[in-house]
């Protein structure tokens, strides 16, 4: 079988980590008798430099007809002063819109070998393995707003949180299907004691729970969830929540793992899905060949499972990452004395060796 994947390197360490992930995926997908045809396209700062805009139509068109998109990260100090209308981040928002990516999936799992990197006590993190399902194209980030107007104490600004039933239903479907492939538990997070939009959110969640009796549902307020994530993160399987709450909780989830460079993500929806590590372009270490490629490699494993019909490749990559960490290989960001310090190339070679 042949699959077409668009690779968007992006900026900073983007090219280093995406090329590492491509080598790993190319080897792993042979297990599923798949060959990948890669096409490189530009977005972010690199696209601003080449085309004068962060997301050229040619990139959008290529992504729309591909089986998947693998992205490094975009942005950096070089473009901090550009016209706000063409900032690199516009590329991400534009891709979400063009591809109908209404859902972000962020698995948070703590590899045994890295348990002591978590800021939480070891006994709290040994069972951590959850996914945050964040609504991505609705809510307050896309609602009406009023920029600050008026004078003095009366100066005012507002942002509106809106959710439609169809937006909640489809994100709940993703959460339920994800839970069915995992431990079968969904925690729906809202602020239904205060917000009308959250009361609709909870009502729809409860309807979906009734219609799916094999999935265990519970309902938490977002403030309680923020506490539970540090008090007892092992209780969660699938957390489903709004755009705003998901943005905040997914960063909290990331820090629970203690290793930013390892966390993957997938954005899925009505069109081609997009896979990227959760970290940024790390301009402070770009070009040195020392970036941790594992977040991108694990994103590529998600891509194999969800978009390329390559479940064996996905499992092999995830197992290789676990084994390589257990064997003591560490890039600089997760290095501790006594471990085997490797650069991006060394880590990639180690993963390739462990993919049997
Ligand atoms: P960042 O995630 O790029 O870096 C934070 C710290 O973590 C830095 O010290 C960096 O060296 C380190 N780090 C991140 N990824 C690493 C890796 N794979 N290996 C080793 N160390 C790693 O976040 P920051 O500094 O806030 O943002 C830098 C740029 O990235 C900004 O322009 C920002 O807008 C952009 N960004 C882009 C995102 C995206 O494309 N989705 C997401 C987040 C930030
Ligand atoms: Mg964020």
mmCIF file of C-alpha atoms and ligand atoms in Angstrom:
data_model
loop_
_atom_site.group_PDB
_atom_site.id
_atom_site.type_symbol
_atom_site.label_atom_id
_atom_site.label_comp_id
_atom_site.label_asym_id
_atom_site.label_seq_id
_atom_site.Cartn_x
_atom_site.Cartn_y
_atom_site.Cartn_z
ATOM 1 C CA UNK A 1 0.000 0.000 0.000
ATOM 2 C CA UNK A 2 1.170 3.515 -0.699
ATOM 3 C CA UNK A 3 0.456 6.505 1.529
ATOM 4 C CA UNK A 4 1.046 10.193 0.958
ATOM 5 C CA UNK A 5 2.246 12.303 3.865
ATOM 6 C CA UNK A 6 2.978 16.021 3.848
ATOM 7 C CA UNK A 7 5.991 16.935 5.989
ATOM 8 C CA UNK A 8 6.060 20.501 7.276
ATOM 9 C CA UNK A 9 9.388 21.050 8.987
ATOM 10 C CA UNK A 10 8.579 24.512 10.252
ATOM 11 C CA UNK A 11 11.126 26.556 12.166
ATOM 12 C CA UNK A 12 13.846 26.207 14.791
ATOM 13 C CA UNK A 13 14.449 22.533 15.563
ATOM 14 C CA UNK A 14 11.590 21.556 13.226
ATOM 15 C CA UNK A 15 13.720 20.218 10.399
ATOM 16 C CA UNK A 16 15.952 18.201 12.751
ATOM 17 C CA UNK A 17 13.080 16.435 14.513
ATOM 18 C CA UNK A 18 10.884 15.876 11.465
ATOM 19 C CA UNK A 19 13.702 14.287 9.497
ATOM 20 C CA UNK A 20 14.437 12.012 12.468
ATOM 21 C CA UNK A 21 10.788 10.945 12.640
ATOM 22 C CA UNK A 22 10.642 10.316 8.888
ATOM 23 C CA UNK A 23 13.548 7.869 9.070
ATOM 24 C CA UNK A 24 11.855 6.002 11.910
ATOM 25 C CA UNK A 25 8.447 5.843 10.229
ATOM 26 C CA UNK A 26 9.895 4.754 6.898
ATOM 27 C CA UNK A 27 11.501 1.767 8.582
ATOM 28 C CA UNK A 28 8.531 0.901 10.805
ATOM 29 C CA UNK A 29 5.772 0.981 8.164
ATOM 30 C CA UNK A 30 7.424 -1.876 6.306
ATOM 31 C CA UNK A 31 5.799 -4.029 9.022
ATOM 32 C CA UNK A 32 2.425 -3.125 7.560
ATOM 33 C CA UNK A 33 3.602 -3.388 3.937
ATOM 34 C CA UNK A 34 3.295 0.324 3.465
ATOM 35 C CA UNK A 35 5.495 2.727 1.546
ATOM 36 C CA UNK A 36 5.232 6.441 2.296
ATOM 37 C CA UNK A 37 5.574 9.152 -0.322
ATOM 38 C CA UNK A 38 6.668 12.290 1.478
ATOM 39 C CA UNK A 39 6.081 15.777 0.135
ATOM 40 C CA UNK A 40 7.729 18.726 1.874
ATOM 41 C CA UNK A 41 5.745 21.938 2.167
ATOM 42 C CA UNK A 42 6.369 25.141 4.036
ATOM 43 C CA UNK A 43 4.439 26.849 6.810
ATOM 44 C CA UNK A 44 5.264 29.296 9.580
ATOM 45 C CA UNK A 45 8.332 31.529 9.593
ATOM 46 C CA UNK A 46 10.001 29.666 6.747
ATOM 47 C CA UNK A 47 6.922 30.309 4.583
ATOM 48 C CA UNK A 48 6.893 33.982 5.552
ATOM 49 C CA UNK A 49 10.506 34.235 4.372
ATOM 50 C CA UNK A 50 9.780 32.414 1.096
ATOM 51 C CA UNK A 51 6.251 33.519 0.191
ATOM 52 C CA UNK A 52 5.520 36.496 2.443
ATOM 53 C CA UNK A 53 2.727 34.585 4.209
ATOM 54 C CA UNK A 54 2.728 31.869 6.897
ATOM 55 C CA UNK A 55 0.385 29.426 5.147
ATOM 56 C CA UNK A 56 0.541 29.493 1.346
ATOM 57 C CA UNK A 57 -2.367 28.016 -0.611
ATOM 58 C CA UNK A 58 0.002 25.413 -2.098
ATOM 59 C CA UNK A 59 0.595 23.988 1.389
ATOM 60 C CA UNK A 60 -3.134 23.905 2.171
ATOM 61 C CA UNK A 61 -3.905 22.173 -1.123
ATOM 62 C CA UNK A 62 -1.202 19.536 -0.588
ATOM 63 C CA UNK A 63 -2.412 18.825 2.962
ATOM 64 C CA UNK A 64 -6.025 18.456 1.834
ATOM 65 C CA UNK A 65 -5.255 15.597 -0.546
ATOM 66 C CA UNK A 66 -2.690 13.821 1.678
ATOM 67 C CA UNK A 67 -3.323 10.881 4.030
ATOM 68 C CA UNK A 68 -1.695 12.757 6.915
ATOM 69 C CA UNK A 69 0.405 15.797 7.813
ATOM 70 C CA UNK A 70 3.474 15.643 10.066
ATOM 71 C CA UNK A 71 4.565 18.999 11.472
ATOM 72 C CA UNK A 72 7.598 20.059 13.532
ATOM 73 C CA UNK A 73 6.873 23.426 15.092
ATOM 74 C CA UNK A 74 6.564 26.982 13.863
ATOM 75 C CA UNK A 75 7.679 30.367 15.118
ATOM 76 C CA UNK A 76 10.711 32.013 16.657
ATOM 77 C CA UNK A 77 12.184 35.369 17.610
ATOM 78 C CA UNK A 78 13.024 36.151 13.980
ATOM 79 C CA UNK A 79 9.308 36.631 13.247
ATOM 80 C CA UNK A 80 8.203 38.143 16.556
ATOM 81 C CA UNK A 81 8.018 41.609 15.033
ATOM 82 C CA UNK A 82 6.143 40.790 11.820
ATOM 83 C CA UNK A 83 2.713 42.199 11.073
ATOM 84 C CA UNK A 84 0.293 40.357 13.439
ATOM 85 C CA UNK A 85 -1.838 39.351 10.445
ATOM 86 C CA UNK A 86 0.954 37.106 9.134
ATOM 87 C CA UNK A 87 2.442 35.762 12.379
ATOM 88 C CA UNK A 88 3.774 32.170 12.139
ATOM 89 C CA UNK A 89 1.075 30.892 14.560
ATOM 90 C CA UNK A 90 -1.498 31.851 11.925
ATOM 91 C CA UNK A 91 -0.274 28.814 10.018
ATOM 92 C CA UNK A 92 -1.500 26.475 12.764
ATOM 93 C CA UNK A 93 -4.883 28.166 13.091
ATOM 94 C CA UNK A 94 -5.196 28.254 9.291
ATOM 95 C CA UNK A 95 -4.440 24.550 8.957
ATOM 96 C CA UNK A 96 -6.972 23.694 11.679
ATOM 97 C CA UNK A 97 -9.580 25.650 9.792
ATOM 98 C CA UNK A 98 -8.700 24.403 6.302
ATOM 99 C CA UNK A 99 -8.610 20.761 7.408
ATOM 100 C CA UNK A 100 -11.635 20.938 9.724
ATOM 101 C CA UNK A 101 -9.528 19.840 12.712
ATOM 102 C CA UNK A 102 -12.057 20.163 15.519
ATOM 103 C CA UNK A 103 -10.341 17.848 17.978
ATOM 104 C CA UNK A 104 -6.915 17.715 19.576
ATOM 105 C CA UNK A 105 -5.743 14.482 21.153
ATOM 106 C CA UNK A 106 -2.929 14.676 23.665
ATOM 107 C CA UNK A 107 -1.849 11.451 25.295
ATOM 108 C CA UNK A 108 0.057 11.860 28.546
ATOM 109 C CA UNK A 109 1.931 8.771 29.535
ATOM 110 C CA UNK A 110 4.903 8.480 31.810
ATOM 111 C CA UNK A 111 7.502 6.004 30.696
ATOM 112 C CA UNK A 112 8.792 3.906 33.603
ATOM 113 C CA UNK A 113 12.344 4.993 32.946
ATOM 114 C CA UNK A 114 11.340 8.659 33.266
ATOM 115 C CA UNK A 115 9.116 8.533 36.341
ATOM 116 C CA UNK A 116 11.519 10.564 38.430
ATOM 117 C CA UNK A 117 11.360 13.431 35.902
ATOM 118 C CA UNK A 118 7.842 14.230 37.002
ATOM 119 C CA UNK A 119 7.557 17.016 39.555
ATOM 120 C CA UNK A 120 5.019 14.797 41.347
ATOM 121 C CA UNK A 121 5.877 12.064 43.847
ATOM 122 C CA UNK A 122 6.764 8.742 42.157
ATOM 123 C CA UNK A 123 3.863 6.868 43.781
ATOM 124 C CA UNK A 124 1.435 9.338 42.190
ATOM 125 C CA UNK A 125 2.703 8.995 38.640
ATOM 126 C CA UNK A 126 3.332 5.291 38.166
ATOM 127 C CA UNK A 127 -0.119 4.693 36.668
ATOM 128 C CA UNK A 128 -0.407 7.872 34.653
ATOM 129 C CA UNK A 129 -1.725 7.127 31.180
ATOM 130 C CA UNK A 130 -4.492 9.400 29.954
ATOM 131 C CA UNK A 131 -5.574 11.308 26.865
ATOM 132 C CA UNK A 132 -6.897 14.833 26.801
ATOM 133 C CA UNK A 133 -9.496 15.338 24.063
ATOM 134 C CA UNK A 134 -9.753 19.074 23.510
ATOM 135 C CA UNK A 135 -12.349 20.800 21.361
ATOM 136 C CA UNK A 136 -10.339 22.881 18.925
ATOM 137 C CA UNK A 137 -12.471 25.084 16.687
ATOM 138 C CA UNK A 138 -15.226 26.442 18.936
ATOM 139 C CA UNK A 139 -15.734 28.209 22.220
ATOM 140 C CA UNK A 140 -14.244 31.457 23.384
ATOM 141 C CA UNK A 141 -11.167 31.365 21.128
ATOM 142 C CA UNK A 142 -13.407 31.628 18.081
ATOM 143 C CA UNK A 143 -16.294 33.597 19.582
ATOM 144 C CA UNK A 144 -17.257 37.204 19.154
ATOM 145 C CA UNK A 145 -15.109 39.663 21.014
ATOM 146 C CA UNK A 146 -14.861 43.306 21.776
ATOM 147 C CA UNK A 147 -11.379 44.779 21.986
ATOM 148 C CA UNK A 148 -10.874 47.270 24.790
ATOM 149 C CA UNK A 149 -12.952 50.405 24.242
ATOM 150 C CA UNK A 150 -13.900 53.336 26.389
ATOM 151 C CA UNK A 151 -11.981 55.383 28.882
ATOM 152 C CA UNK A 152 -10.782 55.178 32.440
ATOM 153 C CA UNK A 153 -12.615 52.875 34.838
ATOM 154 C CA UNK A 154 -15.258 52.181 32.163
ATOM 155 C CA UNK A 155 -12.796 50.807 29.610
ATOM 156 C CA UNK A 156 -14.196 47.407 28.685
ATOM 157 C CA UNK A 157 -13.450 44.279 26.617
ATOM 158 C CA UNK A 158 -15.199 40.926 26.308
ATOM 159 C CA UNK A 159 -15.013 37.476 24.673
ATOM 160 C CA UNK A 160 -17.965 35.185 24.131
ATOM 161 C CA UNK A 161 -18.063 31.447 24.827
ATOM 162 C CA UNK A 162 -20.465 29.658 22.460
ATOM 163 C CA UNK A 163 -21.067 25.936 21.930
ATOM 164 C CA UNK A 164 -23.541 24.326 19.566
ATOM 165 C CA UNK A 165 -24.968 20.867 20.153
ATOM 166 C CA UNK A 166 -23.293 19.498 16.987
ATOM 167 C CA UNK A 167 -19.876 20.661 18.188
ATOM 168 C CA UNK A 168 -20.320 18.909 21.538
ATOM 169 C CA UNK A 169 -21.783 15.756 20.026
ATOM 170 C CA UNK A 170 -18.912 15.173 17.638
ATOM 171 C CA UNK A 171 -16.200 15.763 20.262
ATOM 172 C CA UNK A 172 -18.008 13.388 22.642
ATOM 173 C CA UNK A 173 -18.016 10.770 19.866
ATOM 174 C CA UNK A 174 -14.231 11.075 19.584
ATOM 175 C CA UNK A 175 -13.855 10.775 23.355
ATOM 176 C CA UNK A 176 -16.102 7.714 23.502
ATOM 177 C CA UNK A 177 -14.331 5.966 20.632
ATOM 178 C CA UNK A 178 -10.960 6.749 22.206
ATOM 179 C CA UNK A 179 -12.128 5.364 25.561
ATOM 180 C CA UNK A 180 -13.420 2.187 23.928
ATOM 181 C CA UNK A 181 -9.883 1.481 22.693
ATOM 182 C CA UNK A 182 -8.450 2.200 26.152
ATOM 183 C CA UNK A 183 -9.747 1.718 29.689
ATOM 184 C CA UNK A 184 -13.334 2.675 28.830
ATOM 185 C CA UNK A 185 -13.667 5.773 31.001
ATOM 186 C CA UNK A 186 -14.547 9.331 29.988
ATOM 187 C CA UNK A 187 -14.295 12.345 32.278
ATOM 188 C CA UNK A 188 -16.193 15.299 30.840
ATOM 189 C CA UNK A 189 -14.885 18.593 32.183
ATOM 190 C CA UNK A 190 -16.909 21.804 32.336
ATOM 191 C CA UNK A 191 -17.975 24.647 34.617
ATOM 192 C CA UNK A 192 -21.682 23.840 34.593
ATOM 193 C CA UNK A 193 -22.251 25.392 37.999
ATOM 194 C CA UNK A 194 -21.611 28.812 36.439
ATOM 195 C CA UNK A 195 -21.656 28.793 32.626
ATOM 196 C CA UNK A 196 -24.684 28.237 30.373
ATOM 197 C CA UNK A 197 -22.435 26.873 27.607
ATOM 198 C CA UNK A 198 -21.119 24.324 30.110
ATOM 199 C CA UNK A 199 -24.645 23.273 31.064
ATOM 200 C CA UNK A 200 -25.342 22.406 27.424
ATOM 201 C CA UNK A 201 -21.951 20.659 27.324
ATOM 202 C CA UNK A 202 -22.896 18.517 30.318
ATOM 203 C CA UNK A 203 -26.412 17.783 29.027
ATOM 204 C CA UNK A 204 -25.047 16.480 25.729
ATOM 205 C CA UNK A 205 -22.332 14.502 27.545
ATOM 206 C CA UNK A 206 -24.993 12.839 29.717
ATOM 207 C CA UNK A 207 -27.067 11.930 26.664
ATOM 208 C CA UNK A 208 -24.019 10.364 25.042
ATOM 209 C CA UNK A 209 -23.277 8.479 28.254
ATOM 210 C CA UNK A 210 -26.779 7.007 28.273
ATOM 211 C CA UNK A 211 -26.400 5.966 24.649
ATOM 212 C CA UNK A 212 -23.038 4.294 25.362
ATOM 213 C CA UNK A 213 -23.528 2.160 28.461
ATOM 214 C CA UNK A 214 -20.225 0.303 28.009
ATOM 215 C CA UNK A 215 -18.295 3.519 28.675
ATOM 216 C CA UNK A 216 -18.068 4.834 32.252
ATOM 217 C CA UNK A 217 -18.696 8.573 32.365
ATOM 218 C CA UNK A 218 -18.034 11.062 35.074
ATOM 219 C CA UNK A 219 -18.381 14.836 35.168
ATOM 220 C CA UNK A 220 -15.948 17.184 36.850
ATOM 221 C CA UNK A 221 -15.727 20.932 37.165
ATOM 222 C CA UNK A 222 -12.594 22.343 35.591
ATOM 223 C CA UNK A 223 -11.225 23.727 38.864
ATOM 224 C CA UNK A 224 -11.555 20.341 40.524
ATOM 225 C CA UNK A 225 -9.940 18.694 37.485
ATOM 226 C CA UNK A 226 -6.949 21.024 37.783
ATOM 227 C CA UNK A 227 -6.502 19.788 41.359
ATOM 228 C CA UNK A 228 -7.117 16.123 40.568
ATOM 229 C CA UNK A 229 -4.439 16.205 37.850
ATOM 230 C CA UNK A 230 -1.785 16.782 40.494
ATOM 231 C CA UNK A 231 -3.406 14.948 43.417
ATOM 232 C CA UNK A 232 -4.348 11.727 41.613
ATOM 233 C CA UNK A 233 -3.533 11.819 37.877
ATOM 234 C CA UNK A 234 -3.699 8.029 37.664
ATOM 235 C CA UNK A 235 -7.522 8.128 37.926
ATOM 236 C CA UNK A 236 -7.977 9.495 34.400
ATOM 237 C CA UNK A 237 -8.395 7.653 31.121
ATOM 238 C CA UNK A 238 -9.985 10.072 28.639
ATOM 239 C CA UNK A 239 -10.610 13.707 29.579
ATOM 240 C CA UNK A 240 -12.884 15.592 27.172
ATOM 241 C CA UNK A 241 -13.272 19.336 27.428
ATOM 242 C CA UNK A 242 -13.726 22.701 25.737
ATOM 243 C CA UNK A 243 -11.148 24.632 23.768
ATOM 244 C CA UNK A 244 -10.227 27.020 26.602
ATOM 245 C CA UNK A 245 -10.226 24.470 29.425
ATOM 246 C CA UNK A 246 -8.399 21.977 27.207
ATOM 247 C CA UNK A 247 -5.654 24.460 26.404
ATOM 248 C CA UNK A 248 -4.951 24.974 30.084
ATOM 249 C CA UNK A 249 -5.409 21.384 31.276
ATOM 250 C CA UNK A 250 -3.281 19.958 28.487
ATOM 251 C CA UNK A 251 -0.341 22.117 29.528
ATOM 252 C CA UNK A 252 -0.881 20.993 33.117
ATOM 253 C CA UNK A 253 -0.992 17.400 31.876
ATOM 254 C CA UNK A 254 2.257 17.953 29.985
ATOM 255 C CA UNK A 255 4.106 19.180 33.035
ATOM 256 C CA UNK A 256 2.906 16.195 35.076
ATOM 257 C CA UNK A 257 5.018 14.024 32.774
ATOM 258 C CA UNK A 258 8.052 16.233 33.357
ATOM 259 C CA UNK A 259 9.394 15.824 29.839
ATOM 260 C CA UNK A 260 8.063 18.271 27.277
ATOM 261 C CA UNK A 261 10.239 16.845 24.507
ATOM 262 C CA UNK A 262 8.422 13.497 24.644
ATOM 263 C CA UNK A 263 4.775 14.397 24.269
ATOM 264 C CA UNK A 264 2.954 13.825 20.972
ATOM 265 C CA UNK A 265 -0.354 15.151 19.701
ATOM 266 C CA UNK A 266 -2.863 14.592 16.949
ATOM 267 C CA UNK A 267 -5.445 16.980 15.563
ATOM 268 C CA UNK A 268 -8.283 15.230 13.824
ATOM 269 C CA UNK A 269 -11.545 16.244 12.232
ATOM 270 C CA UNK A 270 -13.351 16.184 8.944
ATOM 271 C CA UNK A 271 -10.269 16.337 6.709
ATOM 272 C CA UNK A 272 -6.648 15.163 6.784
ATOM 273 C CA UNK A 273 -5.321 14.751 10.326
ATOM 274 C CA UNK A 274 -2.247 16.601 11.573
ATOM 275 C CA UNK A 275 0.412 15.215 13.918
ATOM 276 C CA UNK A 276 2.925 17.291 15.859
ATOM 277 C CA UNK A 277 4.869 17.264 19.123
ATOM 278 C CA UNK A 278 3.416 19.545 21.780
ATOM 279 C CA UNK A 279 6.596 21.556 22.267
ATOM 280 C CA UNK A 280 7.560 24.596 20.220
ATOM 281 C CA UNK A 281 10.440 25.331 17.862
ATOM 282 C CA UNK A 282 13.024 25.605 20.671
ATOM 283 C CA UNK A 283 15.002 28.416 18.987
ATOM 284 C CA UNK A 284 17.524 28.351 21.853
ATOM 285 C CA UNK A 285 18.898 24.975 20.699
ATOM 286 C CA UNK A 286 18.031 25.067 16.980
ATOM 287 C CA UNK A 287 20.727 24.018 14.517
ATOM 288 C CA UNK A 288 22.840 22.243 17.146
ATOM 289 C CA UNK A 289 21.588 18.729 16.442
ATOM 290 C CA UNK A 290 20.735 18.138 20.096
ATOM 291 C CA UNK A 291 16.919 18.359 20.090
ATOM 292 C CA UNK A 292 14.930 15.482 21.518
ATOM 293 C CA UNK A 293 13.160 13.868 18.536
ATOM 294 C CA UNK A 294 10.954 11.549 20.632
ATOM 295 C CA UNK A 295 7.870 13.815 20.770
ATOM 296 C CA UNK A 296 7.840 13.936 16.983
ATOM 297 C CA UNK A 297 8.600 10.233 16.669
ATOM 298 C CA UNK A 298 5.686 9.418 19.003
ATOM 299 C CA UNK A 299 3.461 11.804 17.012
ATOM 300 C CA UNK A 300 4.442 9.839 13.927
ATOM 301 C CA UNK A 301 3.425 6.636 15.740
ATOM 302 C CA UNK A 302 -0.027 8.150 16.322
ATOM 303 C CA UNK A 303 -0.108 9.002 12.624
ATOM 304 C CA UNK A 304 0.636 5.393 11.722
ATOM 305 C CA UNK A 305 -2.224 4.170 13.911
ATOM 306 C CA UNK A 306 -4.904 6.759 13.113
ATOM 307 C CA UNK A 307 -4.196 7.781 9.512
ATOM 308 C CA UNK A 308 -1.949 5.284 7.745
ATOM 309 C CA UNK A 309 -3.544 1.946 8.638
ATOM 310 C CA UNK A 310 -0.214 0.899 10.104
ATOM 311 C CA UNK A 311 -0.991 -0.313 13.647
ATOM 312 C CA UNK A 312 2.021 -2.625 13.772
ATOM 313 C CA UNK A 313 4.338 0.246 12.902
ATOM 314 C CA UNK A 314 2.741 2.370 15.627
ATOM 315 C CA UNK A 315 3.197 -0.335 18.244
ATOM 316 C CA UNK A 316 6.782 -1.016 17.143
ATOM 317 C CA UNK A 317 7.733 2.657 17.391
ATOM 318 C CA UNK A 318 6.169 3.060 20.829
ATOM 319 C CA UNK A 319 7.885 -0.081 22.066
ATOM 320 C CA UNK A 320 11.231 1.079 20.658
ATOM 321 C CA UNK A 321 10.918 4.399 22.498
ATOM 322 C CA UNK A 322 10.177 2.586 25.741
ATOM 323 C CA UNK A 323 13.113 0.208 25.246
ATOM 324 C CA UNK A 324 15.575 2.928 24.276
ATOM 325 C CA UNK A 325 14.672 4.939 27.375
ATOM 326 C CA UNK A 326 14.928 1.842 29.537
ATOM 327 C CA UNK A 327 18.388 1.236 28.043
ATOM 328 C CA UNK A 328 19.451 4.655 29.334
ATOM 329 C CA UNK A 329 19.692 6.724 26.137
ATOM 330 C CA UNK A 330 18.971 10.388 26.881
ATOM 331 C CA UNK A 331 19.088 13.618 24.905
ATOM 332 C CA UNK A 332 20.329 16.677 26.798
ATOM 333 C CA UNK A 333 16.882 17.842 27.935
ATOM 334 C CA UNK A 334 16.295 14.622 29.901
ATOM 335 C CA UNK A 335 19.898 13.705 30.699
ATOM 336 C CA UNK A 336 20.973 12.673 34.181
ATOM 337 C CA UNK A 337 24.399 11.535 35.390
ATOM 338 C CA UNK A 338 25.109 7.899 34.623
ATOM 339 C CA UNK A 339 22.907 7.804 31.522
ATOM 340 C CA UNK A 340 24.047 7.536 27.896
ATOM 341 C CA UNK A 341 24.002 11.047 26.501
ATOM 342 C CA UNK A 342 23.114 11.203 22.810
ATOM 343 C CA UNK A 343 22.271 13.911 20.294
ATOM 344 C CA UNK A 344 19.319 13.878 17.889
ATOM 345 C CA UNK A 345 21.169 11.593 15.495
ATOM 346 C CA UNK A 346 22.242 9.203 18.260
ATOM 347 C CA UNK A 347 18.717 8.935 19.645
ATOM 348 C CA UNK A 348 17.295 8.327 16.179
ATOM 349 C CA UNK A 349 19.858 5.611 15.451
ATOM 350 C CA UNK A 350 19.031 3.941 18.763
ATOM 351 C CA UNK A 351 15.307 3.916 17.956
ATOM 352 C CA UNK A 352 16.005 2.521 14.480
ATOM 353 C CA UNK A 353 18.041 -0.286 16.022
ATOM 354 C CA UNK A 354 15.287 -1.186 18.465
ATOM 355 C CA UNK A 355 12.647 -1.421 15.746
ATOM 356 C CA UNK A 356 13.095 -5.087 15.105
HETATM 357 P P1 LIG B 1 9.441 25.582 23.288
HETATM 358 O O1 LIG B 1 8.622 24.384 23.540
HETATM 359 O O2 LIG B 1 9.930 25.802 21.915
HETATM 360 O O3 LIG B 1 10.724 25.565 24.261
HETATM 361 C C1 LIG B 1 10.647 25.575 25.684
HETATM 362 C C2 LIG B 1 11.955 24.975 26.269
HETATM 363 O O4 LIG B 1 11.958 23.566 26.060
HETATM 364 C C3 LIG B 1 13.208 25.510 25.587
HETATM 365 O O5 LIG B 1 14.248 25.624 26.533
HETATM 366 C C4 LIG B 1 13.557 24.441 24.565
HETATM 367 O O6 LIG B 1 14.924 24.349 24.265
HETATM 368 C C5 LIG B 1 13.063 23.180 25.268
HETATM 369 N N1 LIG B 1 12.599 22.189 24.282
HETATM 370 C C6 LIG B 1 11.419 22.196 23.588
HETATM 371 N N2 LIG B 1 11.355 21.151 22.766
HETATM 372 C C7 LIG B 1 12.495 20.458 22.928
HETATM 373 C C8 LIG B 1 13.027 19.274 22.344
HETATM 374 N N3 LIG B 1 12.340 18.577 21.409
HETATM 375 N N4 LIG B 1 14.249 18.855 22.734
HETATM 376 C C9 LIG B 1 14.952 19.520 23.674
HETATM 377 N N5 LIG B 1 14.503 20.644 24.272
HETATM 378 C C10 LIG B 1 13.304 21.105 23.898
HETATM 379 O O7 LIG B 1 8.568 26.830 23.800
HETATM 380 P P2 LIG B 1 8.872 28.392 23.684
HETATM 381 O O8 LIG B 1 10.308 28.657 23.952
HETATM 382 O O9 LIG B 1 7.838 29.016 24.523
HETATM 383 O O10 LIG B 1 8.540 28.785 22.177
HETATM 384 C C11 LIG B 1 9.506 28.888 21.151
HETATM 385 C C12 LIG B 1 8.802 29.190 19.846
HETATM 386 O O11 LIG B 1 7.972 28.080 19.489
HETATM 387 C C13 LIG B 1 7.879 30.406 19.913
HETATM 388 O O12 LIG B 1 8.010 31.114 18.709
HETATM 389 C C14 LIG B 1 6.510 29.795 20.036
HETATM 390 O O13 LIG B 1 5.521 30.640 19.520
HETATM 391 C C15 LIG B 1 6.646 28.546 19.224
HETATM 392 N N6 LIG B 1 5.695 27.490 19.561
HETATM 393 C C16 LIG B 1 5.163 26.777 18.532
HETATM 394 C C17 LIG B 1 4.276 25.753 18.753
HETATM 395 C C18 LIG B 1 3.762 25.009 17.572
HETATM 396 O O14 LIG B 1 4.281 25.098 16.482
HETATM 397 N N7 LIG B 1 2.710 24.225 17.724
HETATM 398 C C19 LIG B 1 3.881 25.378 20.115
HETATM 399 C C20 LIG B 1 4.530 26.142 21.151
HETATM 400 C C21 LIG B 1 5.399 27.167 20.871
HETATM 401 MG MG1 LIG B 2 -1.353 26.242 24.925
#
